[in-house]
XYZ file of C-alpha atoms in Angstrom:
262
model
C 7.395 -6.245 24.972
C 9.956 -9.319 24.375
C 7.760 -11.376 25.630
C 5.129 -10.933 22.773
C 8.551 -11.600 20.548
C 9.601 -14.583 22.003
C 6.539 -16.471 22.266
C 6.039 -16.642 17.981
C 9.152 -17.314 17.900
C 8.871 -20.430 20.858
C 5.745 -21.156 18.452
C 7.776 -21.425 15.773
C 10.555 -23.409 17.209
C 12.902 -25.942 14.778
C 10.872 -25.076 11.594
C 11.898 -23.398 9.191
C 10.166 -20.040 8.877
C 8.956 -19.205 5.225
C 10.781 -15.739 2.870
C 8.870 -12.676 2.318
C 7.742 -11.760 -0.693
C 7.041 -8.354 -0.481
C 6.178 -5.569 1.731
C 3.490 -3.419 0.864
C 3.145 0.004 1.789
C 1.075 3.379 0.669
C 2.384 5.901 -1.451
C 0.328 7.543 -2.788
C -2.510 10.322 -1.480
C -1.096 9.664 2.209
C -3.284 11.712 4.176
C -7.092 11.292 1.812
C -6.240 7.099 0.980
C -8.113 5.249 3.482
C -4.904 2.163 3.198
C -2.336 4.015 3.721
C -2.908 4.022 7.591
C -2.120 -0.208 7.021
C 0.476 -1.724 5.826
C 1.083 -5.648 4.862
C 3.455 -8.252 4.994
C 3.405 -10.557 2.080
C 4.770 -14.186 2.580
C 6.117 -16.928 -0.742
C 2.890 -18.872 -0.229
C 0.310 -15.849 0.318
C -0.238 -15.513 3.976
C -0.478 -11.892 5.025
C 0.120 -10.165 7.996
C -1.662 -6.053 8.595
C 0.545 -4.097 9.802
C -0.950 -0.700 11.539
C 1.137 2.361 9.431
C -0.086 5.707 11.356
C 2.662 5.155 14.312
C 4.906 8.909 14.580
C 6.750 9.267 11.555
C 6.666 5.327 10.497
C 4.762 5.624 7.571
C 6.772 8.550 6.566
C 9.900 6.735 7.081
C 8.850 3.985 5.034
C 8.490 6.192 2.170
C 12.174 5.019 1.536
C 11.755 1.611 0.411
C 15.604 1.300 0.909
C 14.281 1.551 4.995
C 13.046 -2.293 3.837
C 12.852 -4.115 0.491
C 16.244 -5.909 1.591
C 13.972 -8.602 3.840
C 11.692 -9.617 0.719
C 13.181 -13.327 0.144
C 15.094 -13.988 3.553
C 13.423 -15.131 6.501
C 10.306 -13.345 7.286
C 12.075 -13.644 11.320
C 15.049 -11.695 9.875
C 11.943 -8.407 9.728
C 10.817 -9.834 13.145
C 13.306 -8.137 14.641
C 12.893 -5.362 13.854
C 9.717 -5.789 16.571
C 12.385 -5.281 19.634
C 14.235 -2.118 18.142
C 12.852 1.553 18.831
C 12.365 3.263 16.271
C 8.298 3.793 15.511
C 8.509 2.443 11.647
C 10.861 -0.187 13.128
C 8.153 -1.369 14.902
C 5.728 -1.171 12.566
C 7.201 -3.539 9.954
C 7.887 -5.715 12.634
C 4.756 -6.137 14.020
C 3.694 -6.900 10.325
C 6.439 -9.717 10.187
C 4.929 -11.370 13.747
C 1.380 -10.908 12.434
C 2.441 -13.082 9.361
C 4.460 -15.174 11.057
C 1.788 -16.538 13.157
C -0.638 -16.315 10.346
C 1.156 -18.858 8.760
C 1.953 -20.647 11.384
C -2.173 -20.769 12.458
C -2.676 -22.334 8.655
C -0.265 -24.958 9.469
C -2.959 -26.242 12.119
C -5.759 -25.478 9.480
C -6.926 -23.105 12.264
C -10.362 -21.754 11.292
C -11.286 -18.371 12.677
C -15.136 -18.077 14.235
C -16.604 -14.782 12.747
C -16.414 -11.236 14.797
C -18.873 -10.740 17.658
C -20.120 -7.359 18.367
C -17.877 -5.632 20.528
C -19.897 -4.443 22.813
C -21.379 -8.072 23.322
C -17.360 -9.243 23.328
C -17.238 -7.360 26.497
C -19.839 -8.056 27.908
C -21.129 -5.001 30.262
C -23.518 -5.234 33.017
C -25.569 -2.864 34.979
C -22.798 -0.791 36.592
C -20.295 -1.347 35.147
C -17.679 1.237 33.829
C -16.029 0.515 30.359
C -12.327 1.614 30.232
C -10.381 2.378 26.944
C -7.514 2.838 25.074
C -7.790 4.456 21.882
C -10.772 6.538 21.399
C -13.300 4.497 19.345
C -16.187 7.081 18.564
C -19.321 4.468 17.614
C -18.344 3.069 20.811
C -18.261 5.651 22.732
C -21.354 7.010 21.426
C -23.108 3.826 22.094
C -22.035 3.086 25.787
C -22.581 6.687 26.711
C -26.235 6.666 24.897
C -27.200 3.819 26.742
C -25.744 5.497 30.237
C -22.430 3.315 30.681
C -19.800 5.228 31.786
C -16.504 6.139 30.062
C -13.204 6.189 30.374
C -10.854 6.782 27.444
C -6.848 7.083 28.322
C -5.274 9.980 25.827
C -2.073 10.794 25.718
C -2.965 14.412 24.220
C -3.192 16.897 26.864
C -5.768 18.634 25.130
C -8.329 16.164 24.788
C -9.008 15.485 28.513
C -12.206 16.495 29.860
C -15.189 15.622 31.429
C -18.489 15.059 29.840
C -21.797 13.791 31.731
C -20.010 9.667 32.089
C -17.887 10.702 29.968
C -14.283 10.600 30.967
C -10.694 11.191 29.123
C -7.964 11.386 30.624
C -4.057 10.463 30.203
C -2.992 9.378 33.602
C -3.636 4.996 32.565
C -3.908 4.236 37.159
C -7.528 5.692 35.768
C -7.909 1.568 34.230
C -8.192 0.670 37.727
C -11.189 1.481 38.191
C -13.100 0.162 35.257
C -14.187 -3.451 34.956
C -14.319 -3.948 31.312
C -11.511 -2.675 28.989
C -10.849 -2.532 25.457
C -7.781 -1.751 24.132
C -6.078 -0.822 21.506
C -3.885 -3.281 18.883
C -1.245 -0.584 18.285
C -0.364 -0.668 21.671
C 1.484 -3.851 20.658
C 3.729 -1.926 18.090
C 4.708 1.006 19.964
C 5.937 -1.828 23.265
C 2.704 0.098 25.848
C 0.326 -2.553 26.545
C 2.688 -4.114 28.993
C 2.648 -0.806 30.853
C -1.070 -0.770 30.768
C -2.094 -4.646 31.759
C -0.164 -3.880 35.479
C -3.055 -1.919 35.591
C -6.500 -4.146 34.530
C -5.933 -6.346 37.357
C -8.930 -5.939 38.865
C -11.072 -5.870 35.157
C -13.951 -8.996 34.679
C -12.649 -8.231 31.232
C -10.059 -7.065 28.831
C -10.828 -6.918 24.837
C -7.816 -6.539 22.260
C -9.061 -5.226 19.142
C -8.058 -3.666 15.615
C -7.231 -5.309 12.412
C -3.188 -5.094 13.354
C -3.991 -8.434 16.245
C -3.133 -10.626 13.940
C -0.569 -12.935 16.200
C -1.076 -15.905 17.702
C -3.977 -16.118 20.266
C -2.567 -17.874 23.016
C 0.943 -15.318 23.139
C -1.873 -12.766 23.982
C -3.898 -14.436 25.886
C -1.132 -15.477 28.209
C 0.014 -11.640 28.661
C -3.605 -11.927 30.390
C -6.239 -10.428 27.985
C -9.281 -12.047 28.298
C -10.653 -11.654 24.598
C -9.020 -10.405 21.018
C -10.791 -9.267 18.151
C -8.685 -8.890 14.315
C -8.082 -9.486 11.381
C -7.194 -12.732 8.521
C -7.166 -12.118 5.455
C -9.115 -14.771 3.249
C -8.192 -13.529 -0.137
C -4.149 -12.266 -0.629
C -5.329 -11.511 -4.545
C -8.393 -9.890 -3.467
C -7.063 -8.025 -0.869
C -4.044 -6.386 -2.364
C -5.839 -5.311 -5.589
C -8.732 -3.831 -2.762
C -5.772 -2.341 -0.965
C -3.913 -0.487 -3.343
C -7.137 0.996 -4.700
C -8.011 2.164 -0.961
C -11.146 -0.566 -1.058
C -12.590 -1.840 1.936
C -11.797 -5.199 1.514
C -15.238 -6.866 2.535
C -15.095 -10.323 0.559
C -11.046 -10.513 1.193
C -10.919 -10.109 5.076
C -12.438 -11.409 8.195
C -13.144 -10.404 11.443
C -12.809 -12.723 14.030
C -13.074 -12.358 18.229
C -11.643 -15.427 20.284
C -12.177 -16.055 24.337
C -9.687 -17.384 26.243
C -12.080 -19.489 27.442
């Protein structure tokens, strides 16, 4: 996934990167706290980039602040270099840094995100389409199977593989080649699996990447061949951090958005 890293760095160009003010990682009630699965990179001007922390043993490793506290007050580009490292906790932090830098760059352009479209509308599903999913989205699977739309879910755990009516759960990513519309979780950016999935999506009419951890520069993602993205932008940093720390929903502090390549 070097293309993502280099794409954001190229967009920064000769500008001086902002410094990191704080790195926020949940450290209590990790199993029951809904905030624990997301971390936040806060820049000096208040810009926030999100990341997904429950990747492998990342959250466990990040309970040790010595892994990351020394990055505070440094340019965010220093932390972003961890995106190219091997360990899950490093990629989690590196992704958050790239998201924060992307959000900062977009704010420099006074970019205004449009509100999110319904996910199924984003895919523009037609009769006869098979929908592929990388990442299991229970409400969407339920809605699609209820309306009779065939769904193929790519799963990492062999014990979850099965076929039930119009639903097929498989470990074989090549099954995406039979799907006309594809939905991919943003965690594939963090664990570097997106690049291995996209070759199987070339025949699909719509390929969307979604999730709260999708905060990268849109053009960098569209250049990979994605046709749509859906993510979160933090509008009110202090309110977000207050609600995040309390394990509350982010309503009023964050905006869900969606964009298409067109």
